[in-house]
GROMACS .gro file of C-alpha atoms in nm:
model
  332
    1MET     CA    1  -2.109  -1.020  -4.247
    2ALA     CA    2  -1.809  -1.217  -4.121
    3ARG     CA    3  -1.870  -1.578  -4.021
    4LYS     CA    4  -1.867  -1.654  -3.651
    5LEU     CA    5  -1.579  -1.874  -3.547
    6THR     CA    6  -1.643  -2.176  -3.330
    7GLN     CA    7  -1.466  -2.221  -2.999
    8LEU     CA    8  -1.223  -2.470  -3.154
    9GLU     CA    9  -1.146  -2.235  -3.442
   10LEU     CA   10  -1.082  -1.948  -3.202
   11LEU     CA   11  -0.848  -2.156  -2.988
   12LEU     CA   12  -0.651  -2.273  -3.291
   13GLU     CA   13  -0.624  -1.924  -3.438
   14LEU     CA   14  -0.519  -1.767  -3.109
   15GLU     CA   15  -0.281  -2.037  -2.987
   16PRO     CA   16   0.035  -1.873  -3.128
   17ILE     CA   17  -0.055  -1.554  -2.941
   18ALA     CA   18  -0.128  -1.758  -2.629
   19GLU     CA   19   0.217  -1.915  -2.656
   20GLN     CA   20   0.381  -1.571  -2.685
   21ASN     CA   21   0.193  -1.450  -2.380
   22VAL     CA   22   0.277  -1.760  -2.176
   23HIS     CA   23   0.646  -1.693  -2.244
   24ARG     CA   24   0.596  -1.326  -2.158
   25HIS     CA   25   0.430  -1.419  -1.831
   26LEU     CA   26   0.700  -1.666  -1.732
   27SER     CA   27   0.968  -1.409  -1.804
   28MET     CA   28   0.800  -1.152  -1.577
   29ALA     CA   29   0.663  -1.367  -1.292
   30LYS     CA   30   0.869  -1.349  -0.975
   31GLU     CA   31   0.926  -1.658  -0.762
   32TRP     CA   32   0.789  -1.626  -0.410
   33HIS     CA   33   0.699  -1.860  -0.126
   34PRO     CA   34   0.392  -1.836   0.098
   35HIS     CA   35   0.579  -1.936   0.415
   36GLU     CA   36   0.793  -1.623   0.390
   37TYR     CA   37   0.493  -1.394   0.437
   38VAL     CA   38   0.356  -1.544   0.761
   39PRO     CA   39   0.468  -1.442   1.115
   40TRP     CA   40   0.501  -1.799   1.242
   41ASP     CA   41   0.639  -1.690   1.579
   42GLU     CA   42   0.293  -1.556   1.665
   43GLY     CA   43   0.136  -1.902   1.633
   44ARG     CA   44   0.003  -2.101   1.929
   45ASN     CA   45  -0.213  -2.406   1.988
   46PHE     CA   46  -0.590  -2.413   1.999
   47ALA     CA   47  -0.792  -2.597   2.265
   48GLU     CA   48  -0.780  -2.934   2.087
   49MET     CA   49  -0.402  -2.924   2.136
   50ASN     CA   50  -0.417  -2.801   2.498
   51GLY     CA   51  -0.413  -2.437   2.392
   52THR     CA   52  -0.674  -2.161   2.380
   53ASP     CA   53  -0.956  -2.132   2.129
   54TRP     CA   54  -1.023  -1.816   1.931
   55GLU     CA   55  -1.207  -1.515   2.068
   56LEU     CA   56  -1.266  -1.178   1.910
   57GLY     CA   57  -1.029  -0.993   2.142
   58GLN     CA   58  -0.734  -1.183   1.991
   59SER     CA   59  -0.781  -1.020   1.649
   60ARG     CA   60  -0.584  -0.707   1.569
   61LEU     CA   61  -0.787  -0.646   1.253
   62SER     CA   62  -1.079  -0.407   1.236
   63GLU     CA   63  -1.426  -0.532   1.145
   64VAL     CA   64  -1.379  -0.399   0.792
   65ALA     CA   65  -1.039  -0.563   0.750
   66ARG     CA   66  -1.173  -0.897   0.877
   67ALA     CA   67  -1.466  -0.883   0.636
   68ALA     CA   68  -1.236  -0.803   0.344
   69MET     CA   69  -0.982  -1.071   0.435
   70ILE     CA   70  -1.251  -1.338   0.465
   71THR     CA   71  -1.413  -1.233   0.138
   72ASN     CA   72  -1.081  -1.235  -0.046
   73LEU     CA   73  -0.981  -1.573   0.097
   74LEU     CA   74  -1.313  -1.744   0.025
   75THR     CA   75  -1.291  -1.612  -0.329
   76GLU     CA   76  -0.946  -1.768  -0.367
   77ASP     CA   77  -1.072  -2.093  -0.209
   78ASN     CA   78  -1.304  -2.162  -0.502
   79LEU     CA   79  -1.004  -2.229  -0.726
   80PRO     CA   80  -1.113  -2.585  -0.820
   81SER     CA   81  -1.429  -2.440  -0.978
   82TYR     CA   82  -1.235  -2.169  -1.162
   83HIS     CA   83  -0.982  -2.424  -1.285
   84ARG     CA   84  -1.260  -2.641  -1.424
   85GLU     CA   85  -1.417  -2.343  -1.597
   86ILE     CA   86  -1.107  -2.225  -1.781
   87ALA     CA   87  -0.990  -2.581  -1.855
   88GLU     CA   88  -1.322  -2.650  -2.026
   89ASN     CA   89  -1.336  -2.319  -2.215
   90PHE     CA   90  -0.969  -2.296  -2.305
   91SER     CA   91  -0.789  -2.626  -2.359
   92ARG     CA   92  -0.562  -2.862  -2.172
   93ASP     CA   93  -0.328  -2.897  -2.470
   94GLY     CA   94  -0.041  -2.688  -2.602
   95ALA     CA   95   0.008  -2.332  -2.485
   96TRP     CA   96  -0.345  -2.318  -2.349
   97GLY     CA   97  -0.283  -2.618  -2.127
   98THR     CA   98   0.047  -2.474  -2.005
   99TRP     CA   99  -0.129  -2.153  -1.909
  100VAL     CA  100  -0.418  -2.327  -1.732
  101GLY     CA  101  -0.175  -2.529  -1.519
  102ARG     CA  102   0.056  -2.239  -1.441
  103TRP     CA  103  -0.228  -2.000  -1.358
  104THR     CA  104  -0.387  -2.258  -1.128
  105ALA     CA  105  -0.060  -2.322  -0.944
  106GLU     CA  106   0.003  -1.951  -0.893
  107GLU     CA  107  -0.352  -1.884  -0.776
  108ASN     CA  108  -0.330  -2.168  -0.524
  109ARG     CA  109  -0.054  -1.983  -0.338
  110HIS     CA  110  -0.291  -1.698  -0.263
  111GLY     CA  111  -0.531  -1.908  -0.060
  112ILE     CA  112  -0.244  -2.083   0.117
  113VAL     CA  113  -0.072  -1.767   0.238
  114ILE     CA  114  -0.387  -1.576   0.337
  115ARG     CA  115  -0.521  -1.867   0.542
  116ASP     CA  116  -0.187  -1.927   0.713
  117TYR     CA  117  -0.165  -1.559   0.804
  118LEU     CA  118  -0.522  -1.543   0.938
  119VAL     CA  119  -0.490  -1.859   1.148
  120VAL     CA  120  -0.142  -1.790   1.286
  121THR     CA  121  -0.226  -1.432   1.386
  122ARG     CA  122  -0.573  -1.531   1.511
  123ALA     CA  123  -0.716  -1.253   1.296
  124VAL     CA  124  -1.049  -1.430   1.234
  125ASP     CA  125  -1.253  -1.713   1.385
  126PRO     CA  126  -1.098  -2.027   1.226
  127VAL     CA  127  -1.410  -2.238   1.286
  128ALA     CA  128  -1.641  -1.987   1.119
  129LEU     CA  129  -1.387  -1.948   0.840
  130GLU     CA  130  -1.378  -2.324   0.776
  131ASN     CA  131  -1.757  -2.350   0.784
  132ALA     CA  132  -1.780  -2.068   0.530
  133ARG     CA  133  -1.518  -2.235   0.310
  134MET     CA  134  -1.712  -2.560   0.312
  135ALA     CA  135  -2.036  -2.385   0.221
  136HIS     CA  136  -1.881  -2.170  -0.051
  137MET     CA  137  -1.683  -2.448  -0.217
  138THR     CA  138  -1.978  -2.686  -0.202
  139GLY     CA  139  -2.182  -2.428  -0.391
  140GLY     CA  140  -1.897  -2.383  -0.636
  141TYR     CA  141  -1.861  -2.119  -0.905
  142ASN     CA  142  -2.136  -2.106  -1.165
  143PRO     CA  143  -2.087  -1.836  -1.430
  144MET     CA  144  -2.434  -1.904  -1.571
  145LYS     CA  145  -2.586  -1.823  -1.233
  146LEU     CA  146  -2.375  -1.509  -1.200
  147ILE     CA  147  -2.499  -1.383  -1.536
  148ARG     CA  148  -2.859  -1.475  -1.455
  149ASP     CA  149  -2.838  -1.310  -1.113
  150GLY     CA  150  -2.686  -1.003  -1.278
  151GLY     CA  151  -2.984  -0.971  -1.512
  152GLY     CA  152  -2.826  -1.135  -1.815
  153SER     CA  153  -2.963  -1.401  -2.045
  154VAL     CA  154  -2.809  -1.745  -2.020
  155GLU     CA  155  -2.948  -1.815  -2.365
  156ASP     CA  156  -2.741  -1.527  -2.504
  157LEU     CA  157  -2.431  -1.670  -2.338
  158LEU     CA  158  -2.492  -2.016  -2.476
  159ALA     CA  159  -2.548  -1.874  -2.824
  160ASP     CA  160  -2.181  -1.772  -2.835
  161THR     CA  161  -1.858  -1.947  -2.745
  162GLY     CA  162  -1.776  -2.003  -2.382
  163PHE     CA  163  -1.417  -1.904  -2.452
  164LEU     CA  164  -1.496  -1.543  -2.542
  165HIS     CA  165  -1.718  -1.487  -2.240
  166SER     CA  166  -1.469  -1.665  -2.015
  167VAL     CA  167  -1.165  -1.468  -2.129
  168ALA     CA  168  -1.357  -1.140  -2.110
  169TYR     CA  169  -1.479  -1.218  -1.761
  170VAL     CA  170  -1.142  -1.314  -1.615
  171THR     CA  171  -0.983  -1.001  -1.761
  172PHE     CA  172  -1.206  -0.781  -1.547
  173GLN     CA  173  -1.223  -1.023  -1.254
  174GLU     CA  174  -0.844  -1.048  -1.215
  175LEU     CA  175  -0.811  -0.671  -1.218
  176ALA     CA  176  -1.097  -0.634  -0.969
  177THR     CA  177  -0.933  -0.889  -0.740
  178ARG     CA  178  -0.604  -0.701  -0.762
  179VAL     CA  179  -0.777  -0.380  -0.652
  180SER     CA  180  -0.952  -0.559  -0.365
  181HIS     CA  181  -0.633  -0.723  -0.235
  182ARG     CA  182  -0.434  -0.403  -0.263
  183ASN     CA  183  -0.691  -0.197  -0.073
  184THR     CA  184  -0.747  -0.467   0.187
  185GLY     CA  185  -0.377  -0.448   0.270
  186LYS     CA  186  -0.412  -0.076   0.334
  187VAL     CA  187  -0.691  -0.115   0.593
  188CYS     CA  188  -0.526  -0.399   0.788
  189ASP     CA  189  -0.293  -0.161   0.973
  190ASP     CA  190  -0.033  -0.439   0.967
  191PRO     CA  191   0.277  -0.414   0.748
  192ILE     CA  192   0.297  -0.795   0.725
  193ALA     CA  193  -0.056  -0.824   0.589
  194ASP     CA  194   0.001  -0.531   0.354
  195ARG     CA  195   0.321  -0.684   0.216
  196MET     CA  196   0.149  -1.020   0.166
  197LEU     CA  197  -0.150  -0.872  -0.015
  198GLN     CA  198   0.067  -0.649  -0.233
  199ARG     CA  199   0.254  -0.962  -0.340
  200ILE     CA  200  -0.074  -1.132  -0.431
  201ALA     CA  201  -0.192  -0.822  -0.615
  202LEU     CA  202   0.120  -0.836  -0.835
  203ASP     CA  203   0.028  -1.191  -0.938
  204GLU     CA  204  -0.329  -1.086  -1.016
  205ASN     CA  205  -0.204  -0.802  -1.233
  206LEU     CA  206   0.014  -1.035  -1.443
  207HIS     CA  207  -0.279  -1.274  -1.481
  208MET     CA  208  -0.499  -0.987  -1.593
  209ILE     CA  209  -0.244  -0.884  -1.856
  210PHE     CA  210  -0.244  -1.235  -2.005
  211TYR     CA  211  -0.622  -1.244  -2.029
  212ARG     CA  212  -0.646  -0.884  -2.149
  213ASN     CA  213  -0.398  -0.956  -2.427
  214MET     CA  214  -0.585  -1.271  -2.531
  215CYS     CA  215  -0.920  -1.097  -2.530
  216GLY     CA  216  -0.769  -0.810  -2.724
  217ALA     CA  217  -0.636  -1.056  -2.983
  218ALA     CA  218  -0.983  -1.209  -3.008
  219LEU     CA  219  -1.125  -0.861  -3.058
  220ASP     CA  220  -0.889  -0.811  -3.353
  221LEU     CA  221  -0.975  -1.153  -3.495
  222VAL     CA  222  -1.355  -1.147  -3.457
  223PRO     CA  223  -1.450  -0.790  -3.358
  224ASP     CA  224  -1.828  -0.824  -3.351
  225GLN     CA  225  -1.824  -1.165  -3.186
  226ALA     CA  226  -1.576  -1.058  -2.918
  227LEU     CA  227  -1.753  -0.731  -2.842
  228GLN     CA  228  -2.077  -0.921  -2.786
  229ALA     CA  229  -1.904  -1.121  -2.511
  230ILE     CA  230  -1.728  -0.817  -2.364
  231THR     CA  231  -2.052  -0.619  -2.349
  232ASP     CA  232  -2.238  -0.912  -2.193
  233ILE     CA  233  -1.973  -0.943  -1.923
  234ILE     CA  234  -1.944  -0.572  -1.840
  235THR     CA  235  -2.318  -0.514  -1.826
  236HIS     CA  236  -2.384  -0.817  -1.603
  237PHE     CA  237  -2.059  -0.837  -1.409
  238GLN     CA  238  -2.051  -0.989  -1.062
  239MET     CA  239  -1.749  -1.093  -0.859
  240PRO     CA  240  -1.696  -1.471  -0.837
  241GLY     CA  241  -1.755  -1.462  -0.462
  242ALA     CA  242  -2.120  -1.365  -0.508
  243GLY     CA  243  -2.330  -1.600  -0.300
  244MET     CA  244  -2.068  -1.684  -0.036
  245PRO     CA  245  -2.178  -1.667   0.329
  246ASP     CA  246  -2.224  -1.303   0.443
  247TRP     CA  247  -2.150  -1.185   0.088
  248ARG     CA  248  -2.390  -0.891   0.097
  249ARG     CA  249  -2.292  -0.769   0.444
  250ASN     CA  250  -1.919  -0.794   0.377
  251GLY     CA  251  -1.955  -0.640   0.033
  252VAL     CA  252  -2.136  -0.340   0.180
  253LEU     CA  253  -1.862  -0.293   0.440
  254MET     CA  254  -1.593  -0.312   0.173
  255ALA     CA  255  -1.772  -0.065  -0.052
  256LYS     CA  256  -1.850   0.176   0.231
  257HIS     CA  257  -1.485   0.190   0.338
  258GLY     CA  258  -1.323   0.215  -0.005
  259ILE     CA  259  -1.190  -0.136  -0.052
  260TYR     CA  260  -1.398  -0.210  -0.359
  261ASP     CA  261  -1.682   0.019  -0.460
  262LEU     CA  262  -1.870   0.115  -0.773
  263ARG     CA  263  -1.639   0.398  -0.876
  264GLN     CA  264  -1.330   0.181  -0.832
  265HIS     CA  265  -1.501  -0.081  -1.046
  266LEU     CA  266  -1.570   0.175  -1.319
  267GLU     CA  267  -1.251   0.382  -1.309
  268GLU     CA  268  -0.988   0.128  -1.202
  269VAL     CA  269  -1.123  -0.189  -1.362
  270VAL     CA  270  -1.363  -0.136  -1.651
  271MET     CA  271  -1.246   0.184  -1.817
  272PRO     CA  272  -0.869   0.113  -1.827
  273VAL     CA  273  -0.937  -0.212  -2.013
  274VAL     CA  274  -1.197  -0.058  -2.244
  275ARG     CA  275  -0.946   0.214  -2.334
  276LYS     CA  276  -0.668  -0.040  -2.383
  277TRP     CA  277  -0.886  -0.221  -2.639
  278ASN     CA  278  -0.982   0.110  -2.808
  279ILE     CA  279  -1.342  -0.002  -2.814
  280PHE     CA  280  -1.488   0.343  -2.876
  281GLU     CA  281  -1.224   0.440  -3.134
  282ARG     CA  282  -1.225   0.125  -3.351
  283ASN     CA  283  -1.363   0.120  -3.704
  284ASP     CA  284  -1.371  -0.256  -3.763
  285PHE     CA  285  -1.715  -0.333  -3.621
  286GLY     CA  286  -2.008  -0.436  -3.835
  287PRO     CA  287  -2.372  -0.349  -3.759
  288HIS     CA  288  -2.389  -0.606  -3.478
  289GLY     CA  289  -2.070  -0.474  -3.320
  290ASP     CA  290  -2.187  -0.114  -3.348
  291ALA     CA  291  -2.512  -0.208  -3.174
  292ASN     CA  292  -2.320  -0.367  -2.889
  293ARG     CA  293  -2.085  -0.069  -2.867
  294ASN     CA  294  -2.386   0.159  -2.831
  295ARG     CA  295  -2.529  -0.073  -2.566
  296LEU     CA  296  -2.199  -0.064  -2.380
  297GLY     CA  297  -2.173   0.315  -2.403
  298GLU     CA  298  -2.523   0.360  -2.262
  299PHE     CA  299  -2.444   0.121  -1.976
  300LEU     CA  300  -2.120   0.302  -1.886
  301GLU     CA  301  -2.299   0.635  -1.885
  302LYS     CA  302  -2.561   0.492  -1.648
  303LEU     CA  303  -2.287   0.341  -1.430
  304GLN     CA  304  -2.131   0.686  -1.392
  305GLY     CA  305  -2.460   0.817  -1.257
  306ASP     CA  306  -2.489   0.516  -1.026
  307CYS     CA  307  -2.145   0.598  -0.885
  308VAL     CA  308  -2.255   0.949  -0.794
  309ARG     CA  309  -2.572   0.825  -0.625
  310PHE     CA  310  -2.384   0.557  -0.434
  311GLU     CA  311  -2.124   0.805  -0.309
  312GLU     CA  312  -2.394   1.046  -0.192
  313GLN     CA  313  -2.568   0.766   0.000
  314ARG     CA  314  -2.235   0.643   0.144
  315ASP     CA  315  -2.136   0.991   0.261
  316ARG     CA  316  -2.469   1.034   0.438
  317ALA     CA  317  -2.438   0.691   0.603
  318LEU     CA  318  -2.082   0.759   0.721
  319ALA     CA  319  -2.185   1.099   0.856
  320ARG     CA  320  -2.467   0.939   1.055
  321GLU     CA  321  -2.229   0.678   1.196
  322ALA     CA  322  -1.977   0.946   1.295
  323ALA     CA  323  -2.253   1.148   1.464
  324ARG     CA  324  -2.362   0.842   1.663
  325ARG     CA  325  -2.006   0.773   1.774
  326ASN     CA  326  -1.961   1.133   1.882
  327LEU     CA  327  -2.284   1.118   2.077
  328VAL     CA  328  -2.183   0.800   2.253
  329GLY     CA  329  -1.842   0.948   2.329
  330ALA     CA  330  -1.997   1.263   2.470
  331LYS     CA  331  -2.226   1.061   2.695
  332GLY     CA  332  -1.938   0.842   2.805
   0.00000   0.00000   0.00000
């Protein structure tokens, strides 16, 4: 049985590949500026500056679009916690340090541009938004809690390297965030919002590719060890926004209206990456890796069934809502 590598050994072994992927990222990343995606001519003062405070009638976004925008922005707001997490599990030196700094700077633009858009267009209540930001950032991002809340064992996580779990998690999380931003843009019914969120989604996709390549390299280097982390993350995955104010309500709205639901998670996030890594075709796993591959296969099969059940429940709920609207319209 191959010896497990420590976190330091993994970082040293993978640093040349990290350097290649940093250069690849920098060659592909497009320069853009948040101020160019905000309709500043729509801005006006609030009451504190002798203007008018926010009220719901000022928003052009639907309830679903507002919920998705707020969820996406509060997720981006927790960047200090995410930065700390990858800085501690990667490194602040060499290619790793370059990546951590660059990734953080690029991610910061996302929160800047979404907030500017929402405040300038009066799309959401800015006071409620700020209160939610304060609450969410004060709570921070705790991957241990996410795994525990998802049914996973913190002890299992601690028994392995934080790097492998971290790089596996952000691979799927970045892709999930890309899907959420892209689909949020579609429901906003505003070409400015759609253009802005498509721009953000392009960033998230490039970030995902970096992490996917690094996790794939780790899978080649320590197959059994890496698959343990990948399986842990997939089977207990939760988005980093879990626990934010109104998380459950907004998440239900987003899932019900096709912004981010269980089938999108399976077919647009999990399975493309699993196929890219050839997890079910590889022949380099030992007994421990094979056991985890079986565990993963059983979970994915169950997830497929969960998708069908969710969609049946969603269709019934949407049909009931449509019937109620028709009844109200007929009475009106």
